[in-house]
């Protein structure tokens, strides 16, 4: 008899997606009577610490993401940065724009500069361009991604970014 767990999980990839720390098949009769966390049954989730709460969608959701800081095998260490969402065109990856001022000594004035940072965004977050995000440093997840989204602060107007000029 097969476990009902695989049918409840989101399977969108060619390879079978499962959480590493959760056994899908349980033979013991004692575990069948206990209520498991989440809507779908057994689900691994953790707190990343540093004062960030685990989102409700990470606890109750059915998505599988090995690069998620709440349900995957990624630890947050190093820098915690803030910025605004610049682009959301990639799959589970966003571009965060960080604006800063650079002082030019010759003219005793500041000039505006910016850096774009690629960050992995877990399916437990919903974000749009213009939202403010808090990202935390983690191990390299790909060629350019070294950060993970920890918190999304929706933009005040709720509208997309527009040219201010």
CSV table of N, CA and C in Angstrom, one decimal:
chain,number,residue,atom,x,y,z
A,1,UNK,N,0.8,-1.2,0.0
A,1,UNK,CA,0.0,0.0,0.0
A,1,UNK,C,0.9,1.2,0.0
A,2,UNK,N,0.6,2.2,-0.9
A,2,UNK,CA,1.4,3.4,-1.1
A,2,UNK,C,1.0,4.5,-0.1
A,3,UNK,N,1.9,5.4,0.2
A,3,UNK,CA,1.6,6.5,1.1
A,3,UNK,C,0.8,7.6,0.3
A,4,UNK,N,-0.1,8.3,0.8
A,4,UNK,CA,-0.8,9.4,0.1
A,4,UNK,C,0.0,10.6,-0.2
A,5,UNK,N,1.2,10.7,0.4
A,5,UNK,CA,2.1,11.9,0.4
A,5,UNK,C,2.5,12.3,-1.0
A,6,UNK,N,3.0,11.4,-1.9
A,6,UNK,CA,3.4,11.9,-3.2
A,6,UNK,C,2.3,12.5,-4.1
A,7,UNK,N,1.1,12.1,-3.9
A,7,UNK,CA,0.0,12.7,-4.7
A,7,UNK,C,-0.2,14.2,-4.3
A,8,UNK,N,0.0,14.5,-3.0
A,8,UNK,CA,-0.3,15.8,-2.4
A,8,UNK,C,0.8,16.8,-2.7
A,9,UNK,N,2.1,16.3,-3.0
A,9,UNK,CA,3.2,17.2,-3.3
A,9,UNK,C,3.1,17.8,-4.7
A,10,UNK,N,3.7,19.0,-4.8
A,10,UNK,CA,3.8,19.6,-6.1
A,10,UNK,C,4.9,18.9,-6.9
A,11,UNK,N,4.5,18.3,-8.0
A,11,UNK,CA,5.5,17.6,-8.9
A,11,UNK,C,5.4,18.3,-10.3
A,12,UNK,N,6.4,19.2,-10.5
A,12,UNK,CA,6.5,20.0,-11.8
A,12,UNK,C,7.8,19.7,-12.5
A,13,UNK,N,8.7,18.9,-12.0
A,13,UNK,CA,10.0,18.7,-12.6
A,13,UNK,C,10.0,17.3,-13.2
A,14,UNK,N,11.0,17.0,-14.0
A,14,UNK,CA,11.2,15.6,-14.5
A,14,UNK,C,11.5,14.6,-13.5
A,15,UNK,N,12.5,15.1,-12.6
A,15,UNK,CA,12.9,14.2,-11.5
A,15,UNK,C,11.8,14.3,-10.3
A,16,UNK,N,11.7,13.2,-9.6
A,16,UNK,CA,10.7,13.1,-8.5
A,16,UNK,C,11.2,14.1,-7.4
A,17,UNK,N,10.3,15.0,-7.0
A,17,UNK,CA,10.7,16.0,-5.9
A,17,UNK,C,10.2,15.5,-4.6
A,18,UNK,N,11.2,15.5,-3.6
A,18,UNK,CA,10.8,15.1,-2.3
A,18,UNK,C,11.7,15.8,-1.3
A,19,UNK,N,11.2,16.0,-0.1
A,19,UNK,CA,12.0,16.6,1.0
A,19,UNK,C,13.0,15.6,1.5
A,20,UNK,N,14.3,16.0,1.6
A,20,UNK,CA,15.3,15.1,2.0
A,20,UNK,C,15.1,14.4,3.4
A,21,UNK,N,14.6,15.2,4.3
A,21,UNK,CA,14.5,14.8,5.7
A,21,UNK,C,13.2,14.2,6.1
A,22,UNK,N,12.4,13.8,5.1
A,22,UNK,CA,11.1,13.2,5.3
A,22,UNK,C,11.0,11.9,4.6
A,23,UNK,N,10.7,10.8,5.4
A,23,UNK,CA,10.5,9.5,4.8
A,23,UNK,C,9.1,9.4,4.3
A,24,UNK,N,9.0,9.0,3.0
A,24,UNK,CA,7.7,9.0,2.4
A,24,UNK,C,6.9,7.7,2.7
A,25,UNK,N,7.6,6.7,3.0
A,25,UNK,CA,7.0,5.4,3.3
A,25,UNK,C,7.2,5.1,4.8
A,26,UNK,N,6.1,4.9,5.5
A,26,UNK,CA,6.3,4.5,6.9
A,26,UNK,C,5.6,3.2,7.1
A,27,UNK,N,6.3,2.2,7.7
A,27,UNK,CA,5.8,0.9,7.9
A,27,UNK,C,5.2,0.7,9.3
A,28,UNK,N,5.5,1.6,10.3
A,28,UNK,CA,5.1,1.4,11.6
A,28,UNK,C,3.6,1.8,11.7
A,29,UNK,N,2.8,1.0,12.5
A,29,UNK,CA,1.4,1.3,12.7
A,29,UNK,C,1.2,2.4,13.7
A,30,UNK,N,2.2,2.7,14.5
A,30,UNK,CA,2.0,3.7,15.5
A,30,UNK,C,1.9,5.1,14.9
A,31,UNK,N,2.6,5.3,13.8
A,31,UNK,CA,2.6,6.6,13.2
A,31,UNK,C,1.4,7.0,12.4
A,32,UNK,N,0.6,6.0,12.0
A,32,UNK,CA,-0.6,6.2,11.2
A,32,UNK,C,-1.7,6.9,12.0
A,33,UNK,N,-1.8,6.8,13.3
A,33,UNK,CA,-2.8,7.4,14.2
A,33,UNK,C,-2.5,8.8,14.5
A,34,UNK,N,-1.2,9.2,14.5
A,34,UNK,CA,-0.8,10.6,14.9
A,34,UNK,C,-1.1,11.6,13.8
A,35,UNK,N,-1.5,12.8,14.3
A,35,UNK,CA,-1.7,13.9,13.3
A,35,UNK,C,-0.4,14.5,13.0
A,36,UNK,N,-0.1,14.7,11.7
A,36,UNK,CA,1.1,15.2,11.2
A,36,UNK,C,1.0,16.7,11.0
A,37,UNK,N,2.0,17.5,11.0
A,37,UNK,CA,1.9,18.9,10.8
A,37,UNK,C,1.6,19.2,9.3
A,38,UNK,N,0.9,20.3,9.1
A,38,UNK,CA,0.6,20.7,7.7
A,38,UNK,C,-0.6,20.0,7.1
A,39,UNK,N,-1.1,20.6,6.1
A,39,UNK,CA,-2.3,20.0,5.5
A,39,UNK,C,-2.1,18.7,4.8
A,40,UNK,N,-0.9,18.5,4.2
A,40,UNK,CA,-0.6,17.3,3.4
A,40,UNK,C,-0.1,16.2,4.2
A,41,UNK,N,0.2,16.4,5.4
A,41,UNK,CA,0.8,15.3,6.2
A,41,UNK,C,2.1,15.6,6.7
A,42,UNK,N,3.1,14.7,6.5
A,42,UNK,CA,4.5,15.0,7.0
A,42,UNK,C,5.1,16.0,6.2
A,43,UNK,N,5.8,17.0,6.8
A,43,UNK,CA,6.5,18.1,6.1
A,43,UNK,C,7.6,18.6,7.0
A,44,UNK,N,8.8,18.7,6.4
A,44,UNK,CA,9.9,19.3,7.2
A,44,UNK,C,9.9,20.8,7.0
A,45,UNK,N,10.0,21.5,8.1
A,45,UNK,CA,10.3,22.9,8.0
A,45,UNK,C,11.1,23.3,9.3
A,46,UNK,N,11.7,24.5,9.2
A,46,UNK,CA,12.6,24.9,10.3
A,46,UNK,C,12.5,26.4,10.4
A,47,UNK,N,13.1,27.0,11.5
A,47,UNK,CA,13.2,28.4,11.7
A,47,UNK,C,14.6,28.8,11.3
A,48,UNK,N,14.8,29.8,10.5
A,48,UNK,CA,16.1,30.3,10.1
A,48,UNK,C,16.8,31.0,11.2
A,49,UNK,N,16.1,31.4,12.2
A,49,UNK,CA,16.6,32.2,13.3
A,49,UNK,C,16.7,33.7,12.9
A,50,UNK,N,17.5,34.4,13.6
A,50,UNK,CA,17.8,35.8,13.4
A,50,UNK,C,16.6,36.7,13.5
A,51,UNK,N,15.5,36.2,14.1
A,51,UNK,CA,14.3,37.0,14.3
A,51,UNK,C,13.3,36.9,13.1
A,52,UNK,N,13.5,36.0,12.1
A,52,UNK,CA,12.6,35.9,11.0
A,52,UNK,C,11.7,34.7,11.3
A,53,UNK,N,10.4,35.0,11.1
A,53,UNK,CA,9.3,34.0,11.3
A,53,UNK,C,9.2,33.1,10.1
A,54,UNK,N,8.9,31.9,10.3
A,54,UNK,CA,8.7,30.9,9.2
A,54,UNK,C,7.3,31.2,8.6
A,55,UNK,N,7.2,31.5,7.3
A,55,UNK,CA,5.9,31.8,6.7
A,55,UNK,C,4.9,30.6,6.9
A,56,UNK,N,3.6,31.0,7.0
A,56,UNK,CA,2.6,29.9,7.1
A,56,UNK,C,2.5,29.0,5.9
A,57,UNK,N,2.8,29.6,4.7
A,57,UNK,CA,2.8,28.8,3.5
A,57,UNK,C,3.9,27.7,3.5
A,58,UNK,N,5.0,28.1,4.2
A,58,UNK,CA,6.1,27.1,4.3
A,58,UNK,C,5.7,25.9,5.1
A,59,UNK,N,4.9,26.1,6.2
A,59,UNK,CA,4.5,25.1,7.1
A,59,UNK,C,3.4,24.3,6.5
A,60,UNK,N,2.4,24.9,5.9
A,60,UNK,CA,1.2,24.2,5.4
A,60,UNK,C,1.2,23.9,3.9
A,61,UNK,N,2.2,24.5,3.2
A,61,UNK,CA,2.2,24.3,1.7
A,61,UNK,C,2.6,22.9,1.3
A,62,UNK,N,2.5,22.7,0.0
A,62,UNK,CA,2.9,21.4,-0.6
A,62,UNK,C,4.1,21.5,-1.5
A,63,UNK,N,4.7,22.7,-1.7
A,63,UNK,CA,5.8,22.8,-2.6
A,63,UNK,C,7.0,22.1,-2.1
A,64,UNK,N,7.9,21.8,-3.0
A,64,UNK,CA,9.2,21.2,-2.7
A,64,UNK,C,10.3,22.1,-3.3
A,65,UNK,N,11.1,22.6,-2.4
A,65,UNK,CA,12.2,23.5,-2.9
A,65,UNK,C,13.4,23.2,-2.0
A,66,UNK,N,14.4,22.6,-2.6
A,66,UNK,CA,15.6,22.2,-1.8
A,66,UNK,C,16.5,23.5,-1.5
A,67,UNK,N,16.2,24.6,-2.2
A,67,UNK,CA,17.0,25.8,-1.9
A,67,UNK,C,16.2,26.8,-1.0
A,68,UNK,N,15.1,26.4,-0.5
A,68,UNK,CA,14.3,27.2,0.4
A,68,UNK,C,14.9,27.3,1.8
A,69,UNK,N,15.1,28.4,2.4
A,69,UNK,CA,15.7,28.5,3.7
A,69,UNK,C,14.8,27.9,4.8
A,70,UNK,N,13.5,27.7,4.6
A,70,UNK,CA,12.6,27.3,5.6
A,70,UNK,C,12.3,25.8,5.4
A,71,UNK,N,12.3,25.2,4.2
A,71,UNK,CA,12.0,23.8,4.0
A,71,UNK,C,13.1,23.0,3.3
A,72,UNK,N,14.2,23.7,3.0
A,72,UNK,CA,15.2,23.0,2.3
A,72,UNK,C,16.5,22.9,3.1
A,73,UNK,N,17.6,22.6,2.4
A,73,UNK,CA,18.9,22.3,3.1
A,73,UNK,C,19.8,23.5,2.9
A,74,UNK,N,19.3,24.7,3.2
A,74,UNK,CA,20.2,25.9,3.0
A,74,UNK,C,20.2,26.7,4.3
A,75,UNK,N,21.4,27.0,4.8
A,75,UNK,CA,21.4,27.8,6.0
A,75,UNK,C,21.8,29.3,5.7
A,76,UNK,N,21.3,30.2,6.5
A,76,UNK,CA,21.5,31.6,6.3
A,76,UNK,C,22.7,32.0,7.2
A,77,UNK,N,23.7,32.5,6.6
A,77,UNK,CA,24.9,33.0,7.4
A,77,UNK,C,25.5,34.1,6.6
A,78,UNK,N,26.2,35.0,7.4
A,78,UNK,CA,26.8,36.2,6.7
A,78,UNK,C,25.9,37.4,6.7
A,79,UNK,N,25.8,38.1,5.6
A,79,UNK,CA,25.2,39.4,5.6
A,79,UNK,C,23.6,39.2,5.4
A,80,UNK,N,22.9,40.2,6.0
A,80,UNK,CA,21.5,40.4,5.8
A,80,UNK,C,21.3,41.8,5.1
A,81,UNK,N,20.7,41.8,3.9
A,81,UNK,CA,20.6,43.0,3.1
A,81,UNK,C,19.2,43.3,2.8
A,82,UNK,N,18.9,44.6,2.5
A,82,UNK,CA,17.5,45.0,2.1
A,82,UNK,C,17.6,45.6,0.7
A,83,UNK,N,16.6,45.6,0.0
A,83,UNK,CA,16.5,46.2,-1.3
A,83,UNK,C,15.1,46.2,-1.9
A,84,UNK,N,14.9,46.6,-3.1
A,84,UNK,CA,13.6,46.6,-3.8
A,84,UNK,C,13.7,45.6,-4.9
A,85,UNK,N,12.6,44.9,-5.2
A,85,UNK,CA,12.5,43.9,-6.2
A,85,UNK,C,12.5,44.7,-7.6
A,86,UNK,N,13.5,44.3,-8.4
A,86,UNK,CA,13.7,45.0,-9.7
A,86,UNK,C,13.1,44.2,-10.8
A,87,UNK,N,13.3,42.9,-10.8
A,87,UNK,CA,12.8,42.0,-11.9
A,87,UNK,C,12.3,40.7,-11.2
A,88,UNK,N,11.3,40.1,-11.8
A,88,UNK,CA,10.8,38.8,-11.3
A,88,UNK,C,10.6,37.9,-12.5
A,89,UNK,N,11.4,38.0,-13.5
A,89,UNK,CA,11.2,37.2,-14.8
A,89,UNK,C,11.7,35.8,-14.7
A,90,UNK,N,12.6,35.5,-13.8
A,90,UNK,CA,13.2,34.1,-13.7
A,90,UNK,C,12.3,33.2,-12.8
A,91,UNK,N,12.5,32.0,-13.0
A,91,UNK,CA,11.8,31.0,-12.2
A,91,UNK,C,12.5,30.8,-10.8
A,92,UNK,N,11.8,31.2,-9.7
A,92,UNK,CA,12.2,31.2,-8.4
A,92,UNK,C,13.5,32.0,-8.1
A,93,UNK,N,13.7,33.0,-8.9
A,93,UNK,CA,14.9,33.9,-8.7
A,93,UNK,C,14.4,35.3,-9.0
A,94,UNK,N,14.8,36.3,-8.2
A,94,UNK,CA,14.5,37.7,-8.4
A,94,UNK,C,15.8,38.5,-8.5
A,95,UNK,N,15.7,39.7,-9.1
A,95,UNK,CA,16.8,40.6,-9.0
A,95,UNK,C,16.4,41.7,-8.1
A,96,UNK,N,17.3,41.9,-7.1
A,96,UNK,CA,17.1,43.0,-6.0
A,96,UNK,C,18.0,44.1,-6.3
A,97,UNK,N,17.4,45.3,-6.4
A,97,UNK,CA,18.2,46.5,-6.6
A,97,UNK,C,18.5,47.2,-5.3
A,98,UNK,N,19.8,47.5,-5.1
A,98,UNK,CA,20.3,48.1,-3.8
A,98,UNK,C,20.9,49.5,-4.2
A,99,UNK,N,20.2,50.6,-3.8
A,99,UNK,CA,20.7,51.9,-4.1
A,99,UNK,C,21.5,52.4,-3.0
A,100,UNK,N,22.6,53.2,-3.3
A,100,UNK,CA,23.5,53.8,-2.3
A,100,UNK,C,24.1,55.0,-2.9
A,101,UNK,N,24.7,55.8,-2.0
A,101,UNK,CA,25.3,57.1,-2.4
A,101,UNK,C,26.8,56.9,-2.3
A,102,UNK,N,27.6,57.4,-3.3
A,102,UNK,CA,29.0,57.4,-3.3
A,102,UNK,C,29.5,58.8,-3.3
A,103,UNK,N,30.5,59.1,-2.3
A,103,UNK,CA,31.0,60.4,-2.2
A,103,UNK,C,32.1,60.7,-3.1
A,104,UNK,N,32.1,61.8,-3.9
A,104,UNK,CA,33.1,62.2,-4.8
A,104,UNK,C,33.9,63.3,-4.1
A,105,UNK,N,35.1,63.1,-3.7
A,105,UNK,CA,35.9,64.0,-2.9
A,105,UNK,C,36.2,65.3,-3.6
A,106,UNK,N,36.5,65.2,-4.8
A,106,UNK,CA,36.9,66.4,-5.6
A,106,UNK,C,35.8,67.5,-5.6
A,107,UNK,N,34.5,67.1,-5.7
A,107,UNK,CA,33.4,68.0,-5.7
A,107,UNK,C,32.6,68.1,-4.4
A,108,UNK,N,33.1,67.3,-3.4
A,108,UNK,CA,32.4,67.3,-2.1
A,108,UNK,C,30.9,67.1,-2.2
A,109,UNK,N,30.6,66.1,-3.1
A,109,UNK,CA,29.2,65.8,-3.3
A,109,UNK,C,29.0,64.3,-3.4
A,110,UNK,N,27.7,63.9,-3.4
A,110,UNK,CA,27.4,62.4,-3.5
A,110,UNK,C,26.8,62.2,-4.9
A,111,UNK,N,27.1,61.0,-5.4
A,111,UNK,CA,26.4,60.5,-6.6
A,111,UNK,C,25.6,59.2,-6.3
A,112,UNK,N,24.5,59.1,-7.0
A,112,UNK,CA,23.7,57.9,-6.8
A,112,UNK,C,24.4,56.7,-7.6
A,113,UNK,N,24.4,55.6,-6.9
A,113,UNK,CA,24.9,54.3,-7.6
A,113,UNK,C,23.9,53.2,-7.2
A,114,UNK,N,24.0,52.1,-7.9
A,114,UNK,CA,23.2,50.9,-7.5
A,114,UNK,C,23.9,49.6,-7.8
A,115,UNK,N,23.5,48.6,-7.2
A,115,UNK,CA,24.0,47.2,-7.5
A,115,UNK,C,22.8,46.3,-7.6
A,116,UNK,N,22.8,45.4,-8.6
A,116,UNK,CA,21.7,44.4,-8.7
A,116,UNK,C,22.2,43.1,-8.1
A,117,UNK,N,21.4,42.5,-7.2
A,117,UNK,CA,21.8,41.2,-6.6
A,117,UNK,C,20.7,40.2,-6.9
A,118,UNK,N,21.2,39.0,-7.4
A,118,UNK,CA,20.2,37.9,-7.7
A,118,UNK,C,20.0,37.2,-6.4
A,119,UNK,N,18.7,36.9,-6.1
A,119,UNK,CA,18.3,36.2,-4.9
A,119,UNK,C,17.3,35.1,-5.2
A,120,UNK,N,17.4,34.0,-4.5
A,120,UNK,CA,16.4,32.9,-4.7
A,120,UNK,C,15.2,33.2,-3.9
A,121,UNK,N,14.0,33.1,-4.4
A,121,UNK,CA,12.8,33.3,-3.7
A,121,UNK,C,12.0,32.0,-3.6
A,122,UNK,N,11.7,31.7,-2.4
A,122,UNK,CA,10.9,30.4,-2.2
A,122,UNK,C,9.5,30.6,-2.7
A,123,UNK,N,8.8,29.5,-3.1
A,123,UNK,CA,7.4,29.6,-3.5
A,123,UNK,C,6.5,30.0,-2.3
A,124,UNK,N,6.9,30.0,-1.1
A,124,UNK,CA,6.1,30.4,0.0
A,124,UNK,C,5.9,32.0,0.0
A,125,UNK,N,6.7,32.7,-0.8
A,125,UNK,CA,6.5,34.2,-0.9
A,125,UNK,C,5.9,34.5,-2.2
A,126,UNK,N,5.0,35.6,-2.2
A,126,UNK,CA,4.5,36.2,-3.3
A,126,UNK,C,5.0,37.6,-3.4
A,127,UNK,N,5.7,38.0,-4.5
A,127,UNK,CA,6.2,39.4,-4.5
A,127,UNK,C,6.0,39.9,-5.9
A,128,UNK,N,6.0,41.2,-6.0
A,128,UNK,CA,5.9,41.9,-7.3
A,128,UNK,C,7.0,42.9,-7.4
A,129,UNK,N,7.2,43.5,-8.6
A,129,UNK,CA,8.2,44.5,-8.8
A,129,UNK,C,7.9,45.7,-7.9
A,130,UNK,N,8.9,46.2,-7.2
A,130,UNK,CA,8.7,47.4,-6.4
A,130,UNK,C,8.5,47.1,-4.9
A,131,UNK,N,8.3,45.8,-4.6
A,131,UNK,CA,8.2,45.4,-3.2
A,131,UNK,C,9.6,45.5,-2.5
A,132,UNK,N,9.6,45.7,-1.2
A,132,UNK,CA,10.9,45.7,-0.5
A,132,UNK,C,11.1,44.3,0.0
A,133,UNK,N,12.3,43.8,0.0
A,133,UNK,CA,12.7,42.5,0.5
A,133,UNK,C,13.9,42.5,1.4
A,134,UNK,N,13.9,41.6,2.3
A,134,UNK,CA,15.1,41.3,3.1
A,134,UNK,C,15.7,40.0,2.7
A,135,UNK,N,17.0,40.1,2.3
A,135,UNK,CA,17.7,38.9,1.8
A,135,UNK,C,18.8,38.5,2.7
A,136,UNK,N,19.1,37.2,2.8
A,136,UNK,CA,20.2,36.7,3.7
A,136,UNK,C,21.2,35.9,2.8
A,137,UNK,N,22.4,36.1,3.2
A,137,UNK,CA,23.5,35.4,2.5
A,137,UNK,C,23.5,33.9,2.8
A,138,UNK,N,23.8,33.1,1.8
A,138,UNK,CA,23.8,31.6,2.0
A,138,UNK,C,24.9,31.1,1.1
A,139,UNK,N,25.1,29.8,1.0
A,139,UNK,CA,26.1,29.2,0.1
A,139,UNK,C,25.7,29.5,-1.3
A,140,UNK,N,26.6,29.4,-2.2
A,140,UNK,CA,26.3,29.6,-3.7
A,140,UNK,C,25.2,28.6,-4.1
A,141,UNK,N,24.1,29.1,-4.6
A,141,UNK,CA,23.0,28.3,-5.1
A,141,UNK,C,23.1,28.1,-6.6
A,142,UNK,N,23.8,29.0,-7.3
A,142,UNK,CA,24.0,28.8,-8.8
A,142,UNK,C,25.2,29.7,-9.1
A,143,UNK,N,25.4,30.0,-10.4
A,143,UNK,CA,26.5,30.8,-10.8
A,143,UNK,C,26.5,32.2,-10.2
A,144,UNK,N,25.3,32.8,-10.2
A,144,UNK,CA,25.2,34.2,-9.7
A,144,UNK,C,24.4,34.3,-8.4
A,145,UNK,N,23.7,33.3,-7.9
A,145,UNK,CA,22.8,33.5,-6.8
A,145,UNK,C,23.5,33.1,-5.5
A,146,UNK,N,23.7,34.0,-4.5
A,146,UNK,CA,24.3,33.7,-3.2
A,146,UNK,C,23.4,34.2,-2.1
A,147,UNK,N,22.2,34.6,-2.4
A,147,UNK,CA,21.3,35.2,-1.4
A,147,UNK,C,19.9,34.5,-1.5
A,148,UNK,N,19.2,34.5,-0.4
A,148,UNK,CA,17.9,33.9,-0.3
A,148,UNK,C,16.9,34.9,0.4
A,149,UNK,N,15.7,35.0,-0.2
A,149,UNK,CA,14.7,36.0,0.4
A,149,UNK,C,14.2,35.4,1.7
A,150,UNK,N,14.2,36.3,2.7
A,150,UNK,CA,13.7,35.9,4.1
A,150,UNK,C,12.4,36.6,4.4
A,151,UNK,N,12.1,37.8,3.8
A,151,UNK,CA,10.9,38.5,4.2
A,151,UNK,C,10.6,39.4,3.0
A,152,UNK,N,9.3,39.5,2.7
A,152,UNK,CA,8.8,40.4,1.7
A,152,UNK,C,7.9,41.5,2.3
A,153,UNK,N,8.2,42.8,2.1
A,153,UNK,CA,7.4,43.9,2.6
A,153,UNK,C,6.7,44.5,1.3
A,154,UNK,N,5.4,44.3,1.2
A,154,UNK,CA,4.7,44.8,0.0
A,154,UNK,C,4.8,46.3,-0.1
A,155,UNK,N,4.8,46.8,-1.4
A,155,UNK,CA,4.9,48.2,-1.7
A,155,UNK,C,3.7,48.9,-1.2
A,156,UNK,N,3.8,50.1,-0.8
A,156,UNK,CA,2.7,50.9,-0.2
A,156,UNK,C,1.5,51.0,-1.2
A,157,UNK,N,1.8,51.4,-2.4
A,157,UNK,CA,0.7,51.7,-3.4
A,157,UNK,C,0.2,50.4,-3.9
A,158,UNK,N,0.9,49.3,-3.9
A,158,UNK,CA,0.5,48.0,-4.5
A,158,UNK,C,0.6,48.0,-6.0
A,159,UNK,N,1.1,49.1,-6.6
A,159,UNK,CA,1.2,49.2,-8.0
A,159,UNK,C,2.6,48.8,-8.4
A,160,UNK,N,2.8,48.5,-9.7
A,160,UNK,CA,4.1,48.1,-10.2
A,160,UNK,C,5.0,49.3,-10.3
A,161,UNK,N,6.3,49.1,-10.4
A,161,UNK,CA,7.2,50.2,-10.5
A,161,UNK,C,7.0,51.0,-11.8
A,162,UNK,N,7.2,52.3,-11.7
A,162,UNK,CA,7.1,53.1,-12.9
A,162,UNK,C,8.2,54.1,-13.0
A,163,UNK,N,8.4,54.7,-14.1
A,163,UNK,CA,9.5,55.7,-14.3
A,163,UNK,C,9.1,56.9,-13.5
A,164,UNK,N,10.1,57.3,-12.6
A,164,UNK,CA,9.9,58.6,-11.8
A,164,UNK,C,10.7,59.6,-12.4
A,165,UNK,N,10.2,60.6,-13.1
A,165,UNK,CA,11.0,61.6,-13.7
A,165,UNK,C,10.4,62.8,-14.1
